[in-house]
Amino acid sequence: MAKFIVEKSGPLHGTVEISGSKNAVLPILAATLLTEERCIIKDVPGLRDVDVMCDLLTALGATVEKDLYNNRVEVESPGEIHYEAPFDLVKKMRASILVLGALLLRTGRAVIHLPGGCAIGERPIELHLKGLKALGATIDEEQLAKGIVDAKADELHGATIYLDFPSVGATEVIIMAASLAKGTTVLENAAQEPEIVDLANYLNKMGAKIKGAGTDTIKIEGVEKLKSVSHHVIPDRIEAGTFMVCAAITKGDILIKNMVPSHLKAVIAKLRECGVDIETTEDGVRVRGNLNPLVSTDVKTLPYPGFPTDMQSPFMALLTVAKGPSVVIETVFENRFMHVAEFNRMGAGIRTEGKCAIIPGDKQLKGAPVIATDLRAGAAVVLIGLVAEGQTEVSQIYHIDRGYEKFVDKLKALGANITRVDD
Ligand code: EPZ
C-alpha cells in the first residue's frame, strides 16, 4: 500500500550516480550456477528483483552472501543443486527463467513454471525452448501444456540456431547453455543489447569462449568447465535514460555519473531532437533542459541498437509537455501503453490505436491519484508528477522498487519534491 507523493518541483539540479544494471545483473547471477566455484559480483543494485534472484539461487542450493549496502553479492554452489525452481519465487519475477540453461547443465534436468504474461504482454518463451532443443534438450510437451517447463538432457551439444526475433532472454539462456555444451554453437539474429555483452564478458572471464556478443551473430565454443570470477556489472542504461528525461522535463541541469553514453545513442539522439543539450564531460554526462524550448519528435521502439522499449513510457512523459504533437510506436511489446490512461488522468489527452500513441503535447498537466502499471510506467508518472500542478499520488510503487535503486533519495538530492509514504 506504499505510495509516492509527488509535488510540482522546479528545475532539477545537481549530480546523480547511476547504479548497476538490473537487466545485466539478473542473467549474471543466474550464470553463477554454471560453476561450483565462488563468484563475486560487484556494483549489484539494491532492488527487489535482485532479492528474488538471490532467494531463487538459495532455494536451488547455492550459498548466497548478499551485501547490498556495498552492492556486492557472492555466490557458491558446490556439489549437488536442485533442478526444480520454486513457483512462489518464479511467479514474483519473470527473469527466473534465466536459470533454465544452468540447471540443465548442472543437473541434466530443469523444472520451472512458465512465468506467464505481465502488464506489458504475453511474454512467451518458445524461442528459449527452441534453442535448448537445438542444443539437444528434450522438453516434456505434456507438462508444457500444463504450464511447466520440464527439460532434460544428459549432454548438450553445439548447434546453429536462428532466432525468429532477437529476444534478450532467449539469447542469454542459449549463451549460458552453449558455453558448456560439446562443440560449437552459432546463434544468428541474436539480441545485441549491452547486457548481452556484459554476460558474455562475465562468462569469458570464467573461461568460456564466446565471440561476437553485441552483434547479431554469436559464436560459442563449448568448454569443459567454468571457474570462479569477480565481476563489476555495467551501469543501468535505463536508469540513466530516466534521469536524462528528468533534466529535460523539469528544464533542469543534471550531471549524470557512471553512465555509458554509447549504450544510449538512440535516446540521446531523440532528446537532442527535442532540444535537450547533452554534453559528455570527464565527470559524466551533463544534461540541460533549460537552454532550448522543448519540442516534439516521433519515436519507434526497436531491439537494440534501436530506441529501447524500456524508455518508451519515460520518454512519452516528456512528449506530453513538449511543443507540438508526437507519435510513439511500440514494436517490441504488444501491450505497453498501460501508462497512457494514467497520463490522461493528469490531462495529457493521448490517443492510442494499436501500436501507436498520438501525443498532442504542450499540455499543462494537473496532479492526480495514479497507478504505477509496470516498472517503467511507474517512473514515468513520477516524472510527470514533477511538472504537474498540485499533488500526484502514485500507488503500486512496488513495481518501481523492482528496478530503480534509491529512486526517491536520488530525486530528492536533485531538488525533487517527492516523499514515500509507507503504510
Ligand atoms: C528483457 O526482457 C528485459 N528484461 C526487459 O526489461 C526488456 O523490455 C526486454 O528485454 C526488451 O528489451 C530483462 O532483461 C530481465 P525479450 P525479455 O525476450 O528477455 C517476444 C524492464 O523494464 N518474445 O527480448 O523478456 C516477447 O513477448 C524489463 O526492465 C517471443 O515472442 O525480452 C516480447 O514481445 C521489461 N517469444 C519481445 O519478444 C520468445 O520466446 C521481446 O522479448 C521470447 C520473446
Tab-separated table of C-alpha atoms and ligand atoms in Angstrom:
chain	number	residue	atom	x	y	z
A	1	MET	CA	0.000	0.000	0.000
A	2	ALA	CA	3.083	2.246	-0.022
A	3	LYS	CA	2.885	5.233	-2.338
A	4	PHE	CA	4.810	8.258	-3.563
A	5	ILE	CA	3.514	11.783	-3.046
A	6	VAL	CA	4.966	13.993	-5.769
A	7	GLU	CA	4.563	17.770	-5.828
A	8	LYS	CA	5.399	20.160	-8.656
A	9	SER	CA	9.171	20.676	-8.336
A	10	GLY	CA	11.123	23.392	-10.144
A	11	PRO	CA	14.075	22.570	-12.432
A	12	LEU	CA	16.136	19.684	-11.020
A	13	HIS	CA	19.817	20.421	-10.465
A	14	GLY	CA	22.918	18.577	-9.287
A	15	THR	CA	24.598	15.216	-9.705
A	16	VAL	CA	23.196	11.688	-9.737
A	17	GLU	CA	25.196	8.443	-9.684
A	18	ILE	CA	23.787	5.577	-11.744
A	19	SER	CA	23.533	2.117	-10.158
A	20	GLY	CA	24.491	-1.237	-11.635
A	21	SER	CA	22.162	-2.593	-14.312
A	22	LYS	CA	19.159	-4.710	-13.272
A	23	ASN	CA	18.941	-6.365	-16.674
A	24	ALA	CA	22.661	-7.192	-16.668
A	25	VAL	CA	22.934	-8.478	-13.083
A	26	LEU	CA	19.949	-10.868	-13.253
A	27	PRO	CA	21.402	-13.126	-16.019
A	28	ILE	CA	24.871	-12.805	-14.440
A	29	LEU	CA	23.533	-14.025	-11.083
A	30	ALA	CA	21.775	-16.918	-12.860
A	31	ALA	CA	25.073	-17.765	-14.586
A	32	THR	CA	26.841	-18.210	-11.230
A	33	LEU	CA	25.229	-21.691	-11.238
A	34	LEU	CA	27.442	-22.651	-14.209
A	35	THR	CA	30.344	-23.262	-11.807
A	36	GLU	CA	30.695	-24.855	-8.385
A	37	GLU	CA	33.291	-22.198	-7.500
A	38	ARG	CA	32.777	-18.840	-5.771
A	39	CYS	CA	31.553	-15.913	-7.902
A	40	ILE	CA	31.837	-12.313	-6.692
A	41	ILE	CA	29.525	-9.795	-8.343
A	42	LYS	CA	30.092	-6.084	-7.698
A	43	ASP	CA	28.021	-2.925	-8.346
A	44	VAL	CA	24.904	-5.036	-7.748
A	45	PRO	CA	21.893	-2.679	-7.427
A	46	GLY	CA	19.751	-2.977	-4.275
A	47	LEU	CA	16.493	-3.969	-5.979
A	48	ARG	CA	13.509	-6.264	-5.303
A	49	ASP	CA	14.341	-8.322	-8.407
A	50	VAL	CA	17.890	-8.891	-7.128
A	51	ASP	CA	16.448	-10.099	-3.813
A	52	VAL	CA	14.175	-12.549	-5.648
A	53	MET	CA	17.052	-13.875	-7.806
A	54	CYS	CA	19.204	-14.358	-4.693
A	55	ASP	CA	16.319	-16.171	-2.960
A	56	LEU	CA	15.953	-18.386	-6.045
A	57	LEU	CA	19.668	-19.273	-6.083
A	58	THR	CA	19.470	-20.109	-2.371
A	59	ALA	CA	16.374	-22.275	-2.911
A	60	LEU	CA	18.258	-24.156	-5.640
A	61	GLY	CA	21.050	-24.985	-3.187
A	62	ALA	CA	23.589	-22.185	-3.633
A	63	THR	CA	25.158	-20.249	-0.754
A	64	VAL	CA	24.471	-16.566	-1.344
A	65	GLU	CA	26.123	-13.774	0.651
A	66	LYS	CA	24.194	-10.622	-0.162
A	67	ASP	CA	25.753	-7.328	0.961
A	68	LEU	CA	23.672	-4.800	-0.953
A	69	TYR	CA	24.856	-1.976	1.303
A	70	ASN	CA	28.147	-2.422	-0.544
A	71	ASN	CA	26.414	-3.528	-3.740
A	72	ARG	CA	28.137	-6.903	-3.609
A	73	VAL	CA	26.847	-10.484	-3.909
A	74	GLU	CA	28.925	-13.661	-3.527
A	75	VAL	CA	27.522	-16.989	-4.756
A	76	GLU	CA	28.933	-20.502	-4.398
A	77	SER	CA	27.159	-23.769	-5.271
A	78	PRO	CA	29.482	-26.770	-4.710
A	79	GLY	CA	28.139	-30.299	-5.230
A	80	GLU	CA	24.502	-31.163	-5.949
A	81	ILE	CA	21.895	-28.493	-6.653
A	82	HIS	CA	18.131	-28.867	-7.122
A	83	TYR	CA	16.635	-28.987	-10.629
A	84	GLU	CA	13.244	-27.506	-9.715
A	85	ALA	CA	12.725	-23.739	-9.297
A	86	PRO	CA	10.047	-22.991	-6.640
A	87	PHE	CA	6.906	-21.489	-8.210
A	88	ASP	CA	6.401	-18.976	-5.383
A	89	LEU	CA	9.655	-17.294	-6.489
A	90	VAL	CA	9.204	-17.733	-10.243
A	91	LYS	CA	5.814	-16.036	-10.120
A	92	LYS	CA	7.421	-12.984	-8.464
A	93	MET	CA	9.870	-12.403	-11.298
A	94	ARG	CA	9.804	-13.494	-14.966
A	95	ALA	CA	13.581	-13.339	-15.162
A	96	SER	CA	13.681	-16.513	-13.018
A	97	ILE	CA	13.513	-18.339	-16.360
A	98	LEU	CA	17.167	-17.305	-16.871
A	99	VAL	CA	18.338	-20.209	-14.646
A	100	LEU	CA	16.948	-22.744	-17.173
A	101	GLY	CA	20.186	-23.396	-19.096
A	102	ALA	CA	22.387	-23.566	-15.995
A	103	LEU	CA	20.062	-26.014	-14.197
A	104	LEU	CA	20.020	-28.275	-17.250
A	105	LEU	CA	23.830	-28.306	-17.418
A	106	ARG	CA	24.324	-28.832	-13.662
A	107	THR	CA	21.680	-31.493	-13.057
A	108	GLY	CA	20.635	-32.825	-16.506
A	109	ARG	CA	17.129	-31.553	-15.789
A	110	ALA	CA	15.308	-28.254	-15.242
A	111	VAL	CA	11.745	-27.893	-13.973
A	112	ILE	CA	10.340	-24.387	-13.876
A	113	HIS	CA	6.839	-22.996	-14.173
A	114	LEU	CA	6.170	-20.804	-17.196
A	115	PRO	CA	6.464	-17.229	-15.910
A	116	GLY	CA	3.182	-16.281	-17.639
A	117	GLY	CA	2.223	-12.889	-19.026
A	118	CYS	CA	2.529	-9.498	-17.341
A	119	ALA	CA	1.133	-5.965	-17.756
A	120	ILE	CA	3.140	-5.337	-20.919
A	121	GLY	CA	2.489	-8.540	-22.814
A	122	GLU	CA	2.101	-12.330	-23.111
A	123	ARG	CA	5.870	-12.831	-22.765
A	124	PRO	CA	6.128	-16.347	-24.288
A	125	ILE	CA	9.431	-18.314	-24.148
A	126	GLU	CA	9.136	-20.587	-27.187
A	127	LEU	CA	12.426	-19.171	-28.547
A	128	HIS	CA	14.282	-20.118	-25.337
A	129	LEU	CA	12.910	-23.693	-25.584
A	130	LYS	CA	13.569	-23.961	-29.335
A	131	GLY	CA	17.184	-23.017	-28.675
A	132	LEU	CA	17.591	-25.597	-25.893
A	133	LYS	CA	16.041	-28.291	-28.074
A	134	ALA	CA	18.536	-27.462	-30.838
A	135	LEU	CA	21.295	-27.987	-28.241
A	136	GLY	CA	19.914	-31.464	-27.546
A	137	ALA	CA	17.474	-30.971	-24.682
A	138	THR	CA	14.060	-32.659	-24.631
A	139	ILE	CA	11.030	-30.699	-23.405
A	140	ASP	CA	8.073	-32.612	-21.926
A	141	GLU	CA	5.214	-31.303	-24.108
A	142	GLU	CA	2.546	-32.692	-21.763
A	143	GLN	CA	3.988	-30.761	-18.835
A	144	LEU	CA	4.415	-27.703	-21.026
A	145	ALA	CA	0.712	-27.809	-21.858
A	146	LYS	CA	0.146	-27.549	-18.084
A	147	GLY	CA	2.409	-24.502	-17.878
A	148	ILE	CA	5.522	-26.278	-16.625
A	149	VAL	CA	8.849	-26.447	-18.449
A	150	ASP	CA	10.395	-29.850	-17.772
A	151	ALA	CA	13.608	-30.047	-19.770
A	152	LYS	CA	16.050	-32.969	-19.761
A	153	ALA	CA	19.475	-33.535	-21.305
A	154	ASP	CA	22.268	-35.966	-20.452
A	155	GLU	CA	24.545	-33.770	-22.531
A	156	LEU	CA	24.191	-30.619	-24.620
A	157	HIS	CA	25.932	-30.249	-27.989
A	158	GLY	CA	26.692	-27.295	-30.251
A	159	ALA	CA	24.218	-26.250	-32.978
A	160	THR	CA	23.394	-23.441	-35.377
A	161	ILE	CA	20.345	-21.566	-34.093
A	162	TYR	CA	18.438	-18.763	-35.874
A	163	LEU	CA	16.215	-16.677	-33.581
A	164	ASP	CA	12.906	-15.627	-35.196
A	165	PHE	CA	13.114	-12.480	-33.034
A	166	PRO	CA	16.273	-11.101	-31.310
A	167	SER	CA	14.900	-11.958	-27.867
A	168	VAL	CA	17.126	-10.803	-24.976
A	169	GLY	CA	16.092	-13.630	-22.671
A	170	ALA	CA	16.404	-16.373	-25.309
A	171	THR	CA	19.862	-15.101	-26.315
A	172	GLU	CA	21.010	-15.137	-22.660
A	173	VAL	CA	19.659	-18.656	-21.913
A	174	ILE	CA	21.210	-20.083	-25.106
A	175	ILE	CA	24.595	-18.422	-24.492
A	176	MET	CA	24.722	-19.864	-20.972
A	177	ALA	CA	23.727	-23.371	-22.125
A	178	ALA	CA	26.099	-23.386	-25.109
A	179	SER	CA	29.078	-22.245	-23.021
A	180	LEU	CA	29.407	-25.746	-21.513
A	181	ALA	CA	27.969	-27.759	-24.439
A	182	LYS	CA	30.110	-30.150	-26.536
A	183	GLY	CA	31.169	-28.401	-29.738
A	184	THR	CA	30.412	-25.031	-31.266
A	185	THR	CA	27.146	-23.089	-31.346
A	186	VAL	CA	26.370	-20.270	-33.774
A	187	LEU	CA	23.472	-18.064	-32.672
A	188	GLU	CA	22.069	-15.949	-35.512
A	189	ASN	CA	19.736	-12.922	-35.246
A	190	ALA	CA	20.825	-12.707	-31.628
A	191	ALA	CA	19.898	-9.818	-29.325
A	192	GLN	CA	22.662	-7.165	-29.259
A	193	GLU	CA	21.859	-5.335	-26.006
A	194	PRO	CA	24.771	-4.149	-23.784
A	195	GLU	CA	23.500	-6.573	-21.127
A	196	ILE	CA	24.254	-9.467	-23.518
A	197	VAL	CA	27.808	-8.177	-23.920
A	198	ASP	CA	28.202	-7.894	-20.146
A	199	LEU	CA	27.015	-11.502	-19.693
A	200	ALA	CA	29.440	-12.733	-22.379
A	201	ASN	CA	32.337	-10.771	-20.814
A	202	TYR	CA	31.482	-12.285	-17.446
A	203	LEU	CA	31.346	-15.847	-18.869
A	204	ASN	CA	34.575	-15.358	-20.826
A	205	LYS	CA	36.280	-14.347	-17.573
A	206	MET	CA	35.035	-17.677	-16.171
A	207	GLY	CA	36.793	-19.433	-19.066
A	208	ALA	CA	34.035	-19.554	-21.698
A	209	LYS	CA	34.790	-18.986	-25.405
A	210	ILE	CA	32.160	-16.567	-26.677
A	211	LYS	CA	32.739	-14.297	-29.679
A	212	GLY	CA	30.508	-11.740	-31.353
A	213	ALA	CA	28.355	-10.678	-28.393
A	214	GLY	CA	26.856	-7.283	-29.247
A	215	THR	CA	26.433	-8.297	-32.898
A	216	ASP	CA	23.618	-10.343	-34.494
A	217	THR	CA	25.836	-13.455	-34.755
A	218	ILE	CA	27.374	-15.001	-31.637
A	219	LYS	CA	29.764	-17.956	-31.766
A	220	ILE	CA	30.161	-20.072	-28.605
A	221	GLU	CA	32.762	-22.819	-28.401
A	222	GLY	CA	31.755	-25.101	-25.551
A	223	VAL	CA	34.336	-25.701	-22.800
A	224	GLU	CA	34.704	-28.437	-20.149
A	225	LYS	CA	34.488	-26.278	-17.044
A	226	LEU	CA	33.991	-22.698	-15.878
A	227	LYS	CA	35.851	-21.216	-12.945
A	228	SER	CA	35.354	-18.632	-10.210
A	229	VAL	CA	35.249	-14.979	-11.165
A	230	SER	CA	34.911	-11.451	-9.838
A	231	HIS	CA	32.937	-9.017	-11.998
A	232	HIS	CA	31.661	-5.430	-11.991
A	233	VAL	CA	28.172	-5.116	-13.522
A	234	ILE	CA	27.687	-2.385	-16.169
A	235	PRO	CA	25.720	0.778	-15.255
A	236	ASP	CA	21.953	0.734	-15.776
A	237	ARG	CA	21.284	2.485	-19.111
A	238	ILE	CA	17.532	2.683	-18.495
A	239	GLU	CA	18.014	4.336	-15.097
A	240	ALA	CA	20.448	6.752	-16.783
A	241	GLY	CA	17.922	7.459	-19.556
A	242	THR	CA	15.214	8.096	-16.956
A	243	PHE	CA	17.355	10.729	-15.212
A	244	MET	CA	18.199	12.323	-18.575
A	245	VAL	CA	14.451	12.749	-19.119
A	246	CYS	CA	14.220	14.166	-15.579
A	247	ALA	CA	16.584	17.005	-16.547
A	248	ALA	CA	14.684	17.611	-19.802
A	249	ILE	CA	11.104	17.570	-18.458
A	250	THR	CA	11.899	19.852	-15.477
A	251	LYS	CA	14.044	22.166	-17.646
A	252	GLY	CA	16.853	21.351	-15.238
A	253	ASP	CA	20.617	20.790	-15.349
A	254	ILE	CA	21.851	17.375	-14.141
A	255	LEU	CA	25.284	15.768	-14.248
A	256	ILE	CA	24.865	12.010	-14.607
A	257	LYS	CA	27.794	9.995	-13.261
A	258	ASN	CA	28.611	6.334	-14.022
A	259	MET	CA	26.669	6.120	-17.313
A	260	VAL	CA	27.911	4.832	-20.702
A	261	PRO	CA	26.693	7.301	-23.379
A	262	SER	CA	27.287	4.769	-26.194
A	263	HIS	CA	24.663	2.495	-24.565
A	264	LEU	CA	22.048	5.233	-25.074
A	265	LYS	CA	22.754	6.527	-28.578
A	266	ALA	CA	19.115	6.290	-29.713
A	267	VAL	CA	17.789	8.016	-26.576
A	268	ILE	CA	20.415	10.785	-26.733
A	269	ALA	CA	19.611	11.400	-30.411
A	270	LYS	CA	15.885	11.723	-29.633
A	271	LEU	CA	16.479	14.014	-26.639
A	272	ARG	CA	18.605	16.266	-28.840
A	273	GLU	CA	15.783	16.352	-31.424
A	274	CYS	CA	13.585	17.654	-28.583
A	275	GLY	CA	16.065	20.488	-27.951
A	276	VAL	CA	17.818	18.983	-24.932
A	277	ASP	CA	21.513	19.829	-24.541
A	278	ILE	CA	23.713	16.790	-23.823
A	279	GLU	CA	27.438	17.088	-23.234
A	280	THR	CA	29.838	14.311	-22.278
A	281	THR	CA	32.436	15.635	-19.821
A	282	GLU	CA	35.215	13.851	-17.930
A	283	ASP	CA	32.974	13.857	-14.851
A	284	GLY	CA	29.943	12.367	-16.564
A	285	VAL	CA	27.157	13.372	-18.917
A	286	ARG	CA	25.641	16.817	-18.407
A	287	VAL	CA	22.012	17.105	-19.457
A	288	ARG	CA	20.394	20.525	-19.714
A	289	GLY	CA	16.743	21.042	-20.461
A	290	ASN	CA	16.955	24.777	-19.768
A	291	LEU	CA	18.743	26.013	-22.884
A	292	ASN	CA	16.130	25.491	-25.615
A	293	PRO	CA	12.325	25.207	-25.733
A	294	LEU	CA	11.184	21.576	-25.607
A	295	VAL	CA	9.791	20.452	-28.962
A	296	SER	CA	8.076	17.252	-30.071
A	297	THR	CA	9.549	14.322	-32.004
A	298	ASP	CA	8.410	10.844	-33.054
A	299	VAL	CA	9.716	7.629	-31.509
A	300	LYS	CA	9.593	3.974	-32.614
A	301	THR	CA	10.824	1.319	-30.222
A	302	LEU	CA	13.064	-1.432	-31.624
A	303	PRO	CA	15.513	-4.069	-30.394
A	304	TYR	CA	18.976	-2.647	-29.592
A	305	PRO	CA	20.572	-0.521	-31.012
A	306	GLY	CA	17.118	0.899	-31.769
A	307	PHE	CA	15.171	3.051	-29.284
A	308	PRO	CA	14.696	0.926	-26.119
A	309	THR	CA	11.146	-0.114	-25.277
A	310	ASP	CA	12.045	0.383	-21.578
A	311	MET	CA	12.467	4.116	-22.258
A	312	GLN	CA	9.156	4.394	-24.131
A	313	SER	CA	6.968	5.462	-21.189
A	314	PRO	CA	9.538	7.842	-19.555
A	315	PHE	CA	10.088	9.463	-22.968
A	316	MET	CA	6.346	9.721	-23.599
A	317	ALA	CA	6.114	11.636	-20.308
A	318	LEU	CA	8.455	14.224	-21.828
A	319	LEU	CA	6.427	14.433	-25.039
A	320	THR	CA	3.264	15.286	-23.080
A	321	VAL	CA	4.754	18.734	-22.303
A	322	ALA	CA	6.847	19.252	-25.481
A	323	LYS	CA	5.615	21.777	-28.032
A	324	GLY	CA	3.698	20.087	-30.898
A	325	PRO	CA	2.251	16.619	-31.488
A	326	SER	CA	4.301	13.390	-31.382
A	327	VAL	CA	3.717	9.784	-32.419
A	328	VAL	CA	5.124	6.881	-30.414
A	329	ILE	CA	5.134	3.408	-31.991
A	330	GLU	CA	5.757	0.399	-29.714
A	331	THR	CA	7.006	-2.579	-31.770
A	332	VAL	CA	8.624	-4.793	-29.087
A	333	PHE	CA	5.744	-5.464	-26.650
A	334	GLU	CA	2.122	-5.843	-27.656
A	335	ASN	CA	0.579	-4.138	-24.600
A	336	ARG	CA	2.938	-1.407	-23.406
A	337	PHE	CA	0.609	1.606	-23.317
A	338	MET	CA	-0.959	0.917	-19.918
A	339	HIS	CA	0.543	4.208	-18.659
A	340	VAL	CA	-1.483	6.236	-21.195
A	341	ALA	CA	-4.642	6.022	-19.090
A	342	GLU	CA	-2.644	7.249	-16.087
A	343	PHE	CA	-1.102	10.121	-18.091
A	344	ASN	CA	-4.597	11.064	-19.281
A	345	ARG	CA	-5.809	11.290	-15.643
A	346	MET	CA	-3.319	14.177	-15.465
A	347	GLY	CA	-4.661	15.794	-18.630
A	348	ALA	CA	-2.239	14.530	-21.312
A	349	GLY	CA	-5.006	13.855	-23.848
A	350	ILE	CA	-3.192	10.938	-25.525
A	351	ARG	CA	-4.978	8.639	-28.006
A	352	THR	CA	-3.803	5.129	-28.868
A	353	GLU	CA	-4.518	2.987	-31.892
A	354	GLY	CA	-2.922	-0.454	-31.874
A	355	LYS	CA	0.876	0.015	-31.684
A	356	CYS	CA	0.597	3.818	-31.998
A	357	ALA	CA	0.076	6.550	-29.448
A	358	ILE	CA	-0.629	10.109	-30.551
A	359	ILE	CA	0.539	12.701	-28.015
A	360	PRO	CA	-0.854	16.232	-28.615
A	361	GLY	CA	1.866	17.767	-26.403
A	362	ASP	CA	2.125	21.270	-24.936
A	363	LYS	CA	-0.181	20.312	-22.036
A	364	GLN	CA	-0.290	21.952	-18.622
A	365	LEU	CA	-0.792	18.822	-16.544
A	366	LYS	CA	-2.559	18.508	-13.200
A	367	GLY	CA	-1.595	16.182	-10.377
A	368	ALA	CA	-3.951	13.236	-9.680
A	369	PRO	CA	-4.002	9.824	-7.975
A	370	VAL	CA	-2.354	7.443	-10.478
A	371	ILE	CA	-1.102	3.848	-10.583
A	372	ALA	CA	2.331	2.533	-11.469
A	373	THR	CA	1.124	-0.073	-14.000
A	374	ASP	CA	4.622	-1.524	-14.515
A	375	LEU	CA	8.222	-0.697	-13.631
A	376	ARG	CA	8.985	1.923	-16.324
A	377	ALA	CA	5.449	3.330	-16.417
A	378	GLY	CA	5.820	3.896	-12.669
A	379	ALA	CA	8.927	6.016	-13.147
A	380	ALA	CA	7.164	7.889	-15.973
A	381	VAL	CA	4.184	9.009	-13.868
A	382	VAL	CA	6.639	10.254	-11.218
A	383	LEU	CA	8.367	12.346	-13.930
A	384	ILE	CA	5.023	13.885	-14.916
A	385	GLY	CA	4.240	14.490	-11.246
A	386	LEU	CA	7.379	16.656	-11.048
A	387	VAL	CA	5.909	19.156	-13.550
A	388	ALA	CA	2.152	18.787	-12.950
A	389	GLU	CA	0.235	21.402	-10.978
A	390	GLY	CA	-0.615	20.252	-7.483
A	391	GLN	CA	-0.043	16.816	-5.991
A	392	THR	CA	0.335	13.450	-7.686
A	393	GLU	CA	-0.199	10.295	-5.635
A	394	VAL	CA	1.456	7.227	-7.156
A	395	SER	CA	0.356	3.816	-5.888
A	396	GLN	CA	1.560	0.251	-6.657
A	397	ILE	CA	5.112	1.571	-6.333
A	398	TYR	CA	6.431	-1.951	-5.671
A	399	HIS	CA	6.806	-2.007	-9.443
A	400	ILE	CA	9.276	0.878	-9.216
A	401	ASP	CA	11.208	-0.758	-6.356
A	402	ARG	CA	11.852	-3.679	-8.669
A	403	GLY	CA	14.079	-1.625	-10.953
A	404	TYR	CA	15.160	1.770	-9.521
A	405	GLU	CA	17.625	1.791	-6.605
A	406	LYS	CA	17.040	4.588	-4.045
A	407	PHE	CA	14.777	6.387	-6.549
A	408	VAL	CA	13.279	8.830	-4.010
A	409	ASP	CA	16.665	9.658	-2.408
A	410	LYS	CA	18.272	10.305	-5.784
A	411	LEU	CA	15.378	12.545	-6.912
A	412	LYS	CA	15.301	14.424	-3.622
A	413	ALA	CA	19.045	15.092	-3.868
A	414	LEU	CA	18.312	16.820	-7.202
A	415	GLY	CA	15.643	19.027	-5.618
A	416	ALA	CA	12.540	16.969	-6.369
A	417	ASN	CA	9.566	17.336	-4.068
A	418	ILE	CA	8.741	13.664	-3.517
A	419	THR	CA	8.037	11.580	-0.445
A	420	ARG	CA	7.467	7.887	0.103
A	421	VAL	CA	4.514	7.066	2.340
A	422	ASP	CA	4.758	3.537	3.685
A	423	ASP	CA	1.715	2.019	5.382
B	1	EPZ	C1	14.280	-8.132	-21.430
B	1	EPZ	O1	13.081	-8.889	-21.293
B	1	EPZ	C2	14.254	-7.105	-20.289
B	1	EPZ	N1	14.170	-7.802	-19.024
B	1	EPZ	C3	13.033	-6.200	-20.459
B	1	EPZ	O2	13.099	-5.179	-19.458
B	1	EPZ	C4	13.105	-5.509	-21.804
B	1	EPZ	O3	11.937	-4.757	-22.013
B	1	EPZ	C5	13.208	-6.573	-22.922
B	1	EPZ	O4	14.335	-7.434	-22.687
B	1	EPZ	C6	13.379	-5.942	-24.302
B	1	EPZ	O5	14.464	-5.088	-24.329
B	1	EPZ	C7	15.319	-8.320	-18.500
B	1	EPZ	O6	16.404	-8.261	-19.057
B	1	EPZ	C8	15.196	-9.008	-17.181
B	1	EPZ	P1	12.600	-10.330	-24.987
B	1	EPZ	P2	12.873	-10.252	-22.121
B	1	EPZ	O7	12.702	-11.810	-24.821
B	1	EPZ	O8	14.138	-11.008	-22.175
B	1	EPZ	C9	8.755	-11.596	-27.549
B	1	EPZ	C10	12.334	-3.780	-17.730
B	1	EPZ	O9	11.505	-2.854	-17.711
B	1	EPZ	N2	9.214	-12.993	-27.387
B	1	EPZ	O10	13.633	-9.643	-25.774
B	1	EPZ	O11	11.674	-10.937	-21.570
B	1	EPZ	C11	8.274	-11.015	-26.219
B	1	EPZ	O12	6.963	-11.407	-25.920
B	1	EPZ	C12	12.037	-5.081	-18.496
B	1	EPZ	O13	13.434	-3.747	-17.145
B	1	EPZ	C13	8.519	-14.001	-28.009
B	1	EPZ	O14	7.534	-13.751	-28.715
B	1	EPZ	O15	12.510	-9.632	-23.557
B	1	EPZ	C14	8.409	-9.538	-26.450
B	1	EPZ	O16	7.291	-9.048	-27.112
B	1	EPZ	C15	10.652	-5.112	-19.061
B	1	EPZ	N3	8.934	-15.284	-27.830
B	1	EPZ	C16	9.652	-9.464	-27.330
B	1	EPZ	O17	9.842	-10.762	-27.908
B	1	EPZ	C17	10.011	-15.593	-27.047
B	1	EPZ	O18	10.347	-16.786	-26.922
B	1	EPZ	C18	10.915	-9.074	-26.552
B	1	EPZ	O19	11.135	-10.012	-25.540
B	1	EPZ	C19	10.719	-14.549	-26.419
B	1	EPZ	C20	10.292	-13.242	-26.596
